[in-house]
Amino acid sequence: MSPTLVADYRLCLPDKSILQSKLRELTELALESGEGNEAEQDGASK
């Protein structure tokens, strides 16, 4: 891959701190919703 394409790609990326913040937020949401789904599945199988 040419250095020009790499440089152009890096310019288009959002700020790293924003990406980390969004990843943390989405991970927390997934864990919260995943815990609720497991409880529902356990109750349905009994």
mmCIF file of N, CA, C and O in Angstrom:
data_model
loop_
_atom_site.group_PDB
_atom_site.id
_atom_site.type_symbol
_atom_site.label_atom_id
_atom_site.label_comp_id
_atom_site.label_asym_id
_atom_site.label_seq_id
_atom_site.Cartn_x
_atom_site.Cartn_y
_atom_site.Cartn_z
ATOM 1 N N MET A 1 0.857 -1.173 0.000
ATOM 2 C CA MET A 1 0.000 0.000 0.000
ATOM 3 C C MET A 1 0.900 1.232 0.000
ATOM 4 O O MET A 1 1.879 1.300 0.729
ATOM 5 N N SER A 2 0.526 2.202 -0.786
ATOM 6 C CA SER A 2 1.387 3.373 -0.906
ATOM 7 C C SER A 2 1.276 4.285 0.318
ATOM 8 O O SER A 2 0.227 4.338 0.968
ATOM 9 N N PRO A 3 2.340 4.986 0.654
ATOM 10 C CA PRO A 3 2.309 5.902 1.804
ATOM 11 C C PRO A 3 1.230 6.982 1.671
ATOM 12 O O PRO A 3 0.663 7.427 2.653
ATOM 13 N N THR A 4 0.928 7.381 0.447
ATOM 14 C CA THR A 4 -0.106 8.392 0.234
ATOM 15 C C THR A 4 -1.467 7.873 0.659
ATOM 16 O O THR A 4 -2.233 8.577 1.315
ATOM 17 N N LEU A 5 -1.776 6.629 0.321
ATOM 18 C CA LEU A 5 -3.058 6.051 0.717
ATOM 19 C C LEU A 5 -3.145 5.886 2.228
ATOM 20 O O LEU A 5 -4.190 6.137 2.836
ATOM 21 N N VAL A 6 -2.053 5.486 2.846
ATOM 22 C CA VAL A 6 -2.029 5.317 4.300
ATOM 23 C C VAL A 6 -2.236 6.669 4.982
ATOM 24 O O VAL A 6 -3.026 6.793 5.916
ATOM 25 N N ALA A 7 -1.552 7.688 4.516
ATOM 26 C CA ALA A 7 -1.678 9.028 5.098
ATOM 27 C C ALA A 7 -3.103 9.538 4.942
ATOM 28 O O ALA A 7 -3.670 10.125 5.873
ATOM 29 N N ASP A 8 -3.710 9.316 3.788
ATOM 30 C CA ASP A 8 -5.081 9.759 3.549
ATOM 31 C C ASP A 8 -6.043 9.027 4.477
ATOM 32 O O ASP A 8 -6.943 9.626 5.058
ATOM 33 N N TYR A 9 -5.844 7.732 4.663
ATOM 34 C CA TYR A 9 -6.688 6.935 5.552
ATOM 35 C C TYR A 9 -6.579 7.440 6.982
ATOM 36 O O TYR A 9 -7.569 7.610 7.678
ATOM 37 N N ARG A 10 -5.359 7.712 7.433
ATOM 38 C CA ARG A 10 -5.153 8.175 8.807
ATOM 39 C C ARG A 10 -5.801 9.538 9.029
ATOM 40 O O ARG A 10 -6.271 9.838 10.124
ATOM 41 N N LEU A 11 -5.850 10.371 8.009
ATOM 42 C CA LEU A 11 -6.481 11.680 8.141
ATOM 43 C C LEU A 11 -7.996 11.561 8.306
ATOM 44 O O LEU A 11 -8.621 12.428 8.901
ATOM 45 N N CYS A 12 -8.582 10.497 7.795
ATOM 46 C CA CYS A 12 -10.032 10.323 7.838
ATOM 47 C C CYS A 12 -10.517 9.685 9.135
ATOM 48 O O CYS A 12 -11.713 9.654 9.386
ATOM 49 N N LEU A 13 -9.615 9.155 9.945
ATOM 50 C CA LEU A 13 -10.018 8.495 11.182
ATOM 51 C C LEU A 13 -10.436 9.516 12.240
ATOM 52 O O LEU A 13 -9.836 10.577 12.352
ATOM 53 N N PRO A 14 -11.463 9.192 13.033
ATOM 54 C CA PRO A 14 -11.805 10.059 14.160
ATOM 55 C C PRO A 14 -10.686 10.032 15.199
ATOM 56 O O PRO A 14 -9.845 9.142 15.196
ATOM 57 N N ASP A 15 -10.717 10.992 16.105
ATOM 58 C CA ASP A 15 -9.723 11.072 17.175
ATOM 59 C C ASP A 15 -9.750 9.794 18.013
ATOM 60 O O ASP A 15 -10.813 9.247 18.309
ATOM 61 N N LYS A 16 -8.588 9.322 18.404
ATOM 62 C CA LYS A 16 -8.468 8.063 19.155
ATOM 63 C C LYS A 16 -9.241 8.101 20.466
ATOM 64 O O LYS A 16 -9.878 7.118 20.856
ATOM 65 N N SER A 17 -9.231 9.232 21.161
ATOM 66 C CA SER A 17 -9.946 9.324 22.441
ATOM 67 C C SER A 17 -11.460 9.200 22.240
ATOM 68 O O SER A 17 -12.152 8.614 23.073
ATOM 69 N N ILE A 18 -11.961 9.703 21.132
ATOM 70 C CA ILE A 18 -13.394 9.567 20.829
ATOM 71 C C ILE A 18 -13.732 8.107 20.562
ATOM 72 O O ILE A 18 -14.737 7.590 21.066
ATOM 73 N N LEU A 19 -12.887 7.426 19.801
ATOM 74 C CA LEU A 19 -13.116 6.007 19.523
ATOM 75 C C LEU A 19 -13.078 5.177 20.795
ATOM 76 O O LEU A 19 -13.910 4.295 21.000
ATOM 77 N N GLN A 20 -12.128 5.466 21.678
ATOM 78 C CA GLN A 20 -12.036 4.730 22.944
ATOM 79 C C GLN A 20 -13.261 4.969 23.814
ATOM 80 O O GLN A 20 -13.792 4.042 24.428
ATOM 81 N N SER A 21 -13.730 6.203 23.846
ATOM 82 C CA SER A 21 -14.906 6.543 24.639
ATOM 83 C C SER A 21 -16.144 5.810 24.121
ATOM 84 O O SER A 21 -16.924 5.248 24.896
ATOM 85 N N LYS A 22 -16.327 5.807 22.810
ATOM 86 C CA LYS A 22 -17.478 5.122 22.210
ATOM 87 C C LYS A 22 -17.397 3.613 22.432
ATOM 88 O O LYS A 22 -18.405 2.969 22.709
ATOM 89 N N LEU A 23 -16.190 3.046 22.322
ATOM 90 C CA LEU A 23 -16.021 1.615 22.551
ATOM 91 C C LEU A 23 -16.396 1.264 23.986
ATOM 92 O O LEU A 23 -17.106 0.296 24.234
ATOM 93 N N ARG A 24 -15.946 2.061 24.936
ATOM 94 C CA ARG A 24 -16.263 1.830 26.346
ATOM 95 C C ARG A 24 -17.776 1.921 26.569
ATOM 96 O O ARG A 24 -18.372 1.073 27.229
ATOM 97 N N GLU A 25 -18.398 2.942 25.981
ATOM 98 C CA GLU A 25 -19.843 3.134 26.130
ATOM 99 C C GLU A 25 -20.626 1.958 25.554
ATOM 100 O O GLU A 25 -21.533 1.416 26.200
ATOM 101 N N LEU A 26 -20.261 1.522 24.355
ATOM 102 C CA LEU A 26 -20.969 0.418 23.714
ATOM 103 C C LEU A 26 -20.728 -0.910 24.430
ATOM 104 O O LEU A 26 -21.627 -1.743 24.523
ATOM 105 N N THR A 27 -19.526 -1.083 24.965
ATOM 106 C CA THR A 27 -19.223 -2.296 25.723
ATOM 107 C C THR A 27 -20.083 -2.369 26.977
ATOM 108 O O THR A 27 -20.644 -3.419 27.297
ATOM 109 N N GLU A 28 -20.215 -1.248 27.675
ATOM 110 C CA GLU A 28 -21.048 -1.209 28.878
ATOM 111 C C GLU A 28 -22.505 -1.511 28.536
ATOM 112 O O GLU A 28 -23.175 -2.263 29.242
ATOM 113 N N LEU A 29 -22.997 -0.931 27.441
ATOM 114 C CA LEU A 29 -24.376 -1.192 27.023
ATOM 115 C C LEU A 29 -24.580 -2.663 26.671
ATOM 116 O O LEU A 29 -25.592 -3.262 27.031
ATOM 117 N N ALA A 30 -23.618 -3.245 25.984
ATOM 118 C CA ALA A 30 -23.731 -4.651 25.601
ATOM 119 C C ALA A 30 -23.728 -5.555 26.822
ATOM 120 O O ALA A 30 -24.493 -6.522 26.894
ATOM 121 N N LEU A 31 -22.892 -5.239 27.795
ATOM 122 C CA LEU A 31 -22.847 -6.047 29.017
ATOM 123 C C LEU A 31 -24.147 -5.928 29.796
ATOM 124 O O LEU A 31 -24.658 -6.921 30.313
ATOM 125 N N GLU A 32 -24.704 -4.725 29.866
ATOM 126 C CA GLU A 32 -25.965 -4.521 30.577
ATOM 127 C C GLU A 32 -27.100 -5.281 29.898
ATOM 128 O O GLU A 32 -27.874 -5.966 30.549
ATOM 129 N N SER A 33 -27.197 -5.174 28.587
ATOM 130 C CA SER A 33 -28.282 -5.847 27.871
ATOM 131 C C SER A 33 -28.051 -7.354 27.832
ATOM 132 O O SER A 33 -28.994 -8.127 27.873
ATOM 133 N N GLY A 34 -26.806 -7.791 27.822
ATOM 134 C CA GLY A 34 -26.494 -9.215 27.828
ATOM 135 C C GLY A 34 -26.874 -9.871 29.130
ATOM 136 O O GLY A 34 -27.356 -10.995 29.164
ATOM 137 N N GLU A 35 -26.698 -9.175 30.242
ATOM 138 C CA GLU A 35 -27.067 -9.725 31.548
ATOM 139 C C GLU A 35 -28.572 -9.937 31.624
ATOM 140 O O GLU A 35 -29.033 -10.953 32.119
ATOM 141 N N GLY A 36 -29.340 -9.011 31.094
ATOM 142 C CA GLY A 36 -30.792 -9.140 31.114
ATOM 143 C C GLY A 36 -31.266 -10.278 30.242
ATOM 144 O O GLY A 36 -32.175 -11.025 30.600
ATOM 145 N N ASN A 37 -30.632 -10.482 29.106
ATOM 146 C CA ASN A 37 -31.023 -11.553 28.190
ATOM 147 C C ASN A 37 -30.730 -12.923 28.779
ATOM 148 O O ASN A 37 -31.485 -13.859 28.597
ATOM 149 N N GLU A 38 -29.624 -13.059 29.500
ATOM 150 C CA GLU A 38 -29.286 -14.350 30.101
ATOM 151 C C GLU A 38 -30.323 -14.737 31.152
ATOM 152 O O GLU A 38 -30.726 -15.885 31.246
ATOM 153 N N ALA A 39 -30.764 -13.777 31.928
ATOM 154 C CA ALA A 39 -31.758 -14.054 32.964
ATOM 155 C C ALA A 39 -33.068 -14.498 32.321
ATOM 156 O O ALA A 39 -33.726 -15.414 32.806
ATOM 157 N N GLU A 40 -33.462 -13.887 31.229
ATOM 158 C CA GLU A 40 -34.691 -14.251 30.540
ATOM 159 C C GLU A 40 -34.576 -15.655 29.949
ATOM 160 O O GLU A 40 -35.505 -16.440 30.014
ATOM 161 N N GLN A 41 -33.414 -15.984 29.401
ATOM 162 C CA GLN A 41 -33.216 -17.302 28.800
ATOM 163 C C GLN A 41 -33.233 -18.397 29.869
ATOM 164 O O GLN A 41 -33.795 -19.457 29.663
ATOM 165 N N ASP A 42 -32.623 -18.131 31.012
ATOM 166 C CA ASP A 42 -32.625 -19.123 32.098
ATOM 167 C C ASP A 42 -34.040 -19.389 32.577
ATOM 168 O O ASP A 42 -34.414 -20.524 32.820
ATOM 169 N N GLY A 43 -34.834 -18.355 32.715
ATOM 170 C CA GLY A 43 -36.212 -18.520 33.184
ATOM 171 C C GLY A 43 -37.068 -19.256 32.181
ATOM 172 O O GLY A 43 -37.935 -20.032 32.547
ATOM 173 N N ALA A 44 -36.815 -19.060 30.893
ATOM 174 C CA ALA A 44 -37.620 -19.698 29.860
ATOM 175 C C ALA A 44 -37.311 -21.199 29.745
ATOM 176 O O ALA A 44 -38.163 -21.991 29.379
ATOM 177 N N SER A 45 -36.072 -21.590 30.087
ATOM 178 C CA SER A 45 -35.695 -22.992 29.919
ATOM 179 C C SER A 45 -36.127 -23.861 31.092
ATOM 180 O O SER A 45 -36.044 -25.069 31.020
ATOM 181 N N LYS A 46 -36.563 -23.269 32.187
ATOM 182 C CA LYS A 46 -36.935 -24.040 33.381
ATOM 183 C C LYS A 46 -38.366 -24.507 33.324
ATOM 184 O O LYS A 46 -39.209 -24.036 32.707
#
